[in-house]
GROMACS .gro file of C-alpha atoms in nm:
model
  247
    1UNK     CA    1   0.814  -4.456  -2.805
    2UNK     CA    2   0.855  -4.148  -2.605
    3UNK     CA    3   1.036  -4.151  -2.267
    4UNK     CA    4   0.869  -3.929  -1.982
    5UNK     CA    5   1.142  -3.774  -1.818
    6UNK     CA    6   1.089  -3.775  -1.408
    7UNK     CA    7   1.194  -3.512  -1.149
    8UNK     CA    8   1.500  -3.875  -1.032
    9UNK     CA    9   1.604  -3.850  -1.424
   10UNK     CA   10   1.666  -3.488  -1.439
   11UNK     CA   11   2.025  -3.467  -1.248
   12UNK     CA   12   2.206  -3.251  -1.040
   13UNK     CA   13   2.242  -2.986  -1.338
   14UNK     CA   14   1.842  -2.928  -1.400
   15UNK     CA   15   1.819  -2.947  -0.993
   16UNK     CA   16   2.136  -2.665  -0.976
   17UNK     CA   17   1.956  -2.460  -1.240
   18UNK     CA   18   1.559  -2.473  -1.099
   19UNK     CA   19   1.762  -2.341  -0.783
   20UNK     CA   20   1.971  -2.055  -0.917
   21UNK     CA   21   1.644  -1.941  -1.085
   22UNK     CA   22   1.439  -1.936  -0.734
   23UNK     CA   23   1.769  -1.750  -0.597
   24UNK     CA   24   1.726  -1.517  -0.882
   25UNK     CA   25   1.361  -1.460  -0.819
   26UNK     CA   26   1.411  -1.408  -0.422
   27UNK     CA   27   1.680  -1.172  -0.544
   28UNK     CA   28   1.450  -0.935  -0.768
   29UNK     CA   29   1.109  -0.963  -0.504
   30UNK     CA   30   1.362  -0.831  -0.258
   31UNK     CA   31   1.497  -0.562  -0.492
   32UNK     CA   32   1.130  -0.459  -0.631
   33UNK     CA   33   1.010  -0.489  -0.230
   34UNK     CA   34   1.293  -0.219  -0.120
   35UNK     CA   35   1.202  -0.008  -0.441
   36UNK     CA   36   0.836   0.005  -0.353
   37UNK     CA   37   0.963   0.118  -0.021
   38UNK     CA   38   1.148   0.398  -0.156
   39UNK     CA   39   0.844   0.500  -0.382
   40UNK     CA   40   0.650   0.540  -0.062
   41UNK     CA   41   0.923   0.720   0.119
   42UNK     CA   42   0.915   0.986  -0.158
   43UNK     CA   43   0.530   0.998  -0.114
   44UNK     CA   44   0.520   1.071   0.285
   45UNK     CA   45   0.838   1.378   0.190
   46UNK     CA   46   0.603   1.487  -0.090
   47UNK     CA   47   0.308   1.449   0.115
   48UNK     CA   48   0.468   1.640   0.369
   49UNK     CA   49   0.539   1.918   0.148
   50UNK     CA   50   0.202   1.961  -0.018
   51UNK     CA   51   0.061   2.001   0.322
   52UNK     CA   52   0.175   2.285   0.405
   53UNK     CA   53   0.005   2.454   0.116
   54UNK     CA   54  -0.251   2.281  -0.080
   55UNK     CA   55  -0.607   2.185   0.166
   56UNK     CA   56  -0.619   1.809   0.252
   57UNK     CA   57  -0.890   1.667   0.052
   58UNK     CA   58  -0.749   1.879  -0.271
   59UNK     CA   59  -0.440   1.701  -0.233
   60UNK     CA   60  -0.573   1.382  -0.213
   61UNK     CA   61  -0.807   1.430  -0.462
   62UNK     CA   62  -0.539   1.521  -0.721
   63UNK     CA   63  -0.294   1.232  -0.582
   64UNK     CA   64  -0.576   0.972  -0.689
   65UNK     CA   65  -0.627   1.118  -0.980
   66UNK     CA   66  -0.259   1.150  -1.104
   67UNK     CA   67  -0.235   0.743  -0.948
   68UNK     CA   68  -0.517   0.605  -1.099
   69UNK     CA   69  -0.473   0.818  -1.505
   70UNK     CA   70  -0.078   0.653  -1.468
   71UNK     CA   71  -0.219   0.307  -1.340
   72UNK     CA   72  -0.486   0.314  -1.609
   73UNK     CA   73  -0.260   0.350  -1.910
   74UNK     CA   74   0.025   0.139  -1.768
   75UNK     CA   75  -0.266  -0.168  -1.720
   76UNK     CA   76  -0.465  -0.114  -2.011
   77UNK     CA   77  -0.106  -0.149  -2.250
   78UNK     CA   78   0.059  -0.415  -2.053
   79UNK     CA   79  -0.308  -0.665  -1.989
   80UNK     CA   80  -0.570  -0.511  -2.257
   81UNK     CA   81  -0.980  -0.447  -2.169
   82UNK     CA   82  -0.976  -0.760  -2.033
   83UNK     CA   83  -0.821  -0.641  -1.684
   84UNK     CA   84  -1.157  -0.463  -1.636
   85UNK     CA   85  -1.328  -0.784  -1.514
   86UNK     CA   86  -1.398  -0.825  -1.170
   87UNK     CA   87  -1.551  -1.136  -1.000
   88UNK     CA   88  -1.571  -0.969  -0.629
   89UNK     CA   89  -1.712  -0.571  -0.655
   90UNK     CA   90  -1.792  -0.599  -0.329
   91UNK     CA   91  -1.428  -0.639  -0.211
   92UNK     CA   92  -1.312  -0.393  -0.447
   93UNK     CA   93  -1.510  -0.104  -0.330
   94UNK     CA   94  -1.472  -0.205   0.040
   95UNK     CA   95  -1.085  -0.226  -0.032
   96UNK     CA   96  -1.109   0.110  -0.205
   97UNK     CA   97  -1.283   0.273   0.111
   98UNK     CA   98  -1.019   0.179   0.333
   99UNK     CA   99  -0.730   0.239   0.071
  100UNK     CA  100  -0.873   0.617   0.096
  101UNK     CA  101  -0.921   0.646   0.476
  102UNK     CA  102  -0.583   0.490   0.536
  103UNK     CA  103  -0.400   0.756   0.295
  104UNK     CA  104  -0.642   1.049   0.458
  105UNK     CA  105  -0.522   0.947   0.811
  106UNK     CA  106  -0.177   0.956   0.709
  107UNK     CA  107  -0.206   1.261   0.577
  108UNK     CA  108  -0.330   1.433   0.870
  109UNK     CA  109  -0.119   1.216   1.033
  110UNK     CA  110   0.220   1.331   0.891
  111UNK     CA  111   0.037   1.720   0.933
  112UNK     CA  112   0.065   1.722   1.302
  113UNK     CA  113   0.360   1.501   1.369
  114UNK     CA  114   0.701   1.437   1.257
  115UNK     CA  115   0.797   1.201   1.028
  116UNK     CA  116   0.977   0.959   1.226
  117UNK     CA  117   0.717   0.851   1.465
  118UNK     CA  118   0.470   0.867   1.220
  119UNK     CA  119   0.659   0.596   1.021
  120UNK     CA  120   0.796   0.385   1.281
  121UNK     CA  121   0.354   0.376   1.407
  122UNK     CA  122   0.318   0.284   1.041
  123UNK     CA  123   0.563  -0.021   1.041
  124UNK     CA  124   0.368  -0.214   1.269
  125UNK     CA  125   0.074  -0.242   1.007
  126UNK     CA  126   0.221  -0.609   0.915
  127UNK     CA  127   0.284  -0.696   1.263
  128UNK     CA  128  -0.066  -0.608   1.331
  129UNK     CA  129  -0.194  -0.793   1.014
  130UNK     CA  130  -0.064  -1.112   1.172
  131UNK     CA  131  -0.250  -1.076   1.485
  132UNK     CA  132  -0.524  -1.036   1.287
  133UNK     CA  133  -0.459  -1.353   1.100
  134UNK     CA  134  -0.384  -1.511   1.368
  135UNK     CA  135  -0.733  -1.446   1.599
  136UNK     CA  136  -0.963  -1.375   1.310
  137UNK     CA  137  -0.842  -1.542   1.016
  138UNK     CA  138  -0.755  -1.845   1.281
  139UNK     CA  139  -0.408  -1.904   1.033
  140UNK     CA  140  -0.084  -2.100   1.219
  141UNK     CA  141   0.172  -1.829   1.361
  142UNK     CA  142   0.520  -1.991   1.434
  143UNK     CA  143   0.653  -1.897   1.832
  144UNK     CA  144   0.907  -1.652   1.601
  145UNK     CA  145   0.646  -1.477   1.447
  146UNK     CA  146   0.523  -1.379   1.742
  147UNK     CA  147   0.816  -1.290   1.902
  148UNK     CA  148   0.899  -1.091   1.564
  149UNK     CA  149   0.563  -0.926   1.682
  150UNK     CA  150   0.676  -0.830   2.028
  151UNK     CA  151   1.003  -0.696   1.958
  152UNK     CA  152   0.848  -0.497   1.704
  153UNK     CA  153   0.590  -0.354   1.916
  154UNK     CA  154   0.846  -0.308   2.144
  155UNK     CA  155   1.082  -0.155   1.910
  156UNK     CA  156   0.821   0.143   1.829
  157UNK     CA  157   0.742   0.202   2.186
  158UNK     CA  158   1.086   0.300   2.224
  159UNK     CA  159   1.096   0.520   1.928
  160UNK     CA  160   0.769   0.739   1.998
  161UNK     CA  161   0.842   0.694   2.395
  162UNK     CA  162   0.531   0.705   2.608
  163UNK     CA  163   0.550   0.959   2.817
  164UNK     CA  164   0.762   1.183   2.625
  165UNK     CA  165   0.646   1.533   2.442
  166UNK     CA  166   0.609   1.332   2.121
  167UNK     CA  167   0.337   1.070   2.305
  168UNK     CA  168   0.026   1.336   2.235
  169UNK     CA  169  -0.352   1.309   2.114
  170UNK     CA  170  -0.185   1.357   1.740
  171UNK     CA  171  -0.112   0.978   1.809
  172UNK     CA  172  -0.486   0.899   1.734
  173UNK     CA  173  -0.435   1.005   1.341
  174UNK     CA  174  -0.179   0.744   1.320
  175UNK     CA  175  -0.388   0.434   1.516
  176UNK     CA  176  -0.692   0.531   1.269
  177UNK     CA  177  -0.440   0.504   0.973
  178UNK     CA  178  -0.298   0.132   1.141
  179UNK     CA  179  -0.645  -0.003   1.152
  180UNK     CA  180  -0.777   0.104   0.861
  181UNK     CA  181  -0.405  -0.011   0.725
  182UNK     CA  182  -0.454  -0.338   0.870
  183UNK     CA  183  -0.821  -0.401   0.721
  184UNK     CA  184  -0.646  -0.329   0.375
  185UNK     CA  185  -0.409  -0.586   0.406
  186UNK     CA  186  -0.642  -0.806   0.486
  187UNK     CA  187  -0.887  -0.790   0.261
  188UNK     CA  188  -0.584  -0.775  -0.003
  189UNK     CA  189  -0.489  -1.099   0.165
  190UNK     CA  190  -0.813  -1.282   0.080
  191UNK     CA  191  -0.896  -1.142  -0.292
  192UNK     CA  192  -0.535  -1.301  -0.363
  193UNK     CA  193  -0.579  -1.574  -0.572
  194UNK     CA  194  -0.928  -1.490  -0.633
  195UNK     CA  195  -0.857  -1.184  -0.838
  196UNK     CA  196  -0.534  -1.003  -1.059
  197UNK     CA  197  -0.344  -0.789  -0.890
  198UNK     CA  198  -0.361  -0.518  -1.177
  199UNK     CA  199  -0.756  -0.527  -1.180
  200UNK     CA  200  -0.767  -0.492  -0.771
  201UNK     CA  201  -0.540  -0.227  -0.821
  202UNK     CA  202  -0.733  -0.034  -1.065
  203UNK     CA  203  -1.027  -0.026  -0.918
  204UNK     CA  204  -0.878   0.073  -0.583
  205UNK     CA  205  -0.748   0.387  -0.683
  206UNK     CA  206  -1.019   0.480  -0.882
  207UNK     CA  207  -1.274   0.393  -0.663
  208UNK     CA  208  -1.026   0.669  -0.404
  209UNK     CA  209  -1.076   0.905  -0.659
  210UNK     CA  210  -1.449   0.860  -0.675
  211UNK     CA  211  -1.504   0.906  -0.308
  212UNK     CA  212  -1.302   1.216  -0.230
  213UNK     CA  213  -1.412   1.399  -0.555
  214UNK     CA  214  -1.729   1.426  -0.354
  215UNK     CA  215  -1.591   1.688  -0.140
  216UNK     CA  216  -1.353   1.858  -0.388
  217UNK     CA  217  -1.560   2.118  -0.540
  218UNK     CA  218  -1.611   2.200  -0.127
  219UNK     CA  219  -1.249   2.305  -0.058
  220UNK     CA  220  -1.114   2.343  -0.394
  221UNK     CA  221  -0.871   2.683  -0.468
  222UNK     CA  222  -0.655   2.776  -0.718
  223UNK     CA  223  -0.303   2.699  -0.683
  224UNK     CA  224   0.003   2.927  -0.822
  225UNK     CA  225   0.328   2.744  -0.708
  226UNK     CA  226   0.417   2.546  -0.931
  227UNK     CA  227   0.636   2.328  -0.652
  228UNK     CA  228   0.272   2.234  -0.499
  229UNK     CA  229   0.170   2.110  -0.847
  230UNK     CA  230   0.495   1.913  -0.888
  231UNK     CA  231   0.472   1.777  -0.527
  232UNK     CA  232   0.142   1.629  -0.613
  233UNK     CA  233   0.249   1.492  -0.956
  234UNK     CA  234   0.497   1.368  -0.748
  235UNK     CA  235   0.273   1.189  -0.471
  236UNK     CA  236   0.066   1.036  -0.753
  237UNK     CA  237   0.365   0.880  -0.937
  238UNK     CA  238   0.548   0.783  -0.608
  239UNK     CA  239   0.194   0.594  -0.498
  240UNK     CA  240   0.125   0.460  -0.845
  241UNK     CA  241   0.498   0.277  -0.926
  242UNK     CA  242   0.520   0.160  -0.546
  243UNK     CA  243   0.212  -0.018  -0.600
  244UNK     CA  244   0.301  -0.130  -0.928
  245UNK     CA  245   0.608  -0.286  -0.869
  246UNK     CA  246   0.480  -0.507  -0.558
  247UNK     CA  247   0.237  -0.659  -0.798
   0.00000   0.00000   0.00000
């Protein structure tokens, strides 16, 4: 006779453990979260760098490509042929056009302004995303979230200081990047569940690669420094571990 053991029958030890391991998780999303955020921060001071020698699309074309070869052969080891399958192509291509206009408007973004600003315009992407969920996806917002919101829009108003030398048309790039930032996350937000995170991921920056190879026999030109080439090794790495380690 076997004897189903019940969530009452477990005790305080099981309860104490299922806890410590939910701590633990917390722990090493927050960890993985930060790290990501340093992977990007290394892209925008590479990005930076490559501008000031290497023509836009070029550079973006080769940060794709360097993103999506590394993606590739980390997925295909780690989840097999199988991670090729895709149930919405649809959302995958539209999240891969706005996945490369939100990483060309930062780029010209982060050419004519400097990199605080541009960030601190760039931080409000998830308080915009909750507006957005809020009014279009009609999802619950607490009172704190959005006072979260308005401190946060208020907290980047002071940094970038309407009014102020820094407050100039090169603002625009930066809005572009936040919407087209904003339509990423949402989109991301409703393949969740519906699709794994490696395959959306793949296809995203390959799909990025697709579209600006289109213009890169345009502007293409040979390139001696070898910093420019490590810079954009560099921005394709940075972009490709970020985004692996928040899956």
């Amino acid at each position: 006779m076997h004897h189903t053991v019940s969530a009452t029958d477990r005790g305080p030890a099981a309860d104490t453990g299922l806890r410590t391991r939910r701590q633990r998780a917390a722990v090493a999303g927050i960890v993985l979260t930060v790290a990501a955020c340093a992977c990007f921060a290394l892209l925008d001071a590479a990005t930076k760098l490559v501008s000031v020698g290497v023509p836009l699309l070029m550079a973006l074309w080769l940060r794709y490509l360097f993103q999506s070869v590394l993606t590739t052969a980390f997925v295909l080891h780690r989840e097999g042929l199988g991670v090729l399958r895709t149930t919405q192509p649809r959302f995958q291509a539209l999240r891969g056009v706005l996945f490369t206009a939100t990483s060309l408007f930062g780029f010209i973004s982060i050419m004519h302004m400097p990199l605080p600003e541009f960030t601190a315009v760039v931080a409000t992407t998830p308080l915009c995303v909750t507006v957005v969920a809020a009014l279009w996806l009609h999802q619950r917002v607490s009172r704190w979230r959005w006072l979260l919101v308005a401190m946060g829009l208020a907290g980047t108003m002071a940094i970038i200081r309407p009014g102020s030398d820094t407050f100039t048309w090169a603002l625009l790039w930066p809005l572009c990047l936040l919407a087209s930032g904003t339509g990423y996350q949402v989109i991301s937000a409703k393949m969740a569940g519906q699709e794994r995170p490696e395959t959306t991921q793949l296809y995203t920056s390959w799909v990025a690669t697709v579209l600006v190879s289109l213009a890169v026999p345009f502007v293409w030109q040979p390139i001696s420094d070898p910093w420019m080439w490590t810079g954009m090794f560099t921005m394709g790495l940075s972009s490709a571990v970020g985004h692996m380690l928040l899956l």
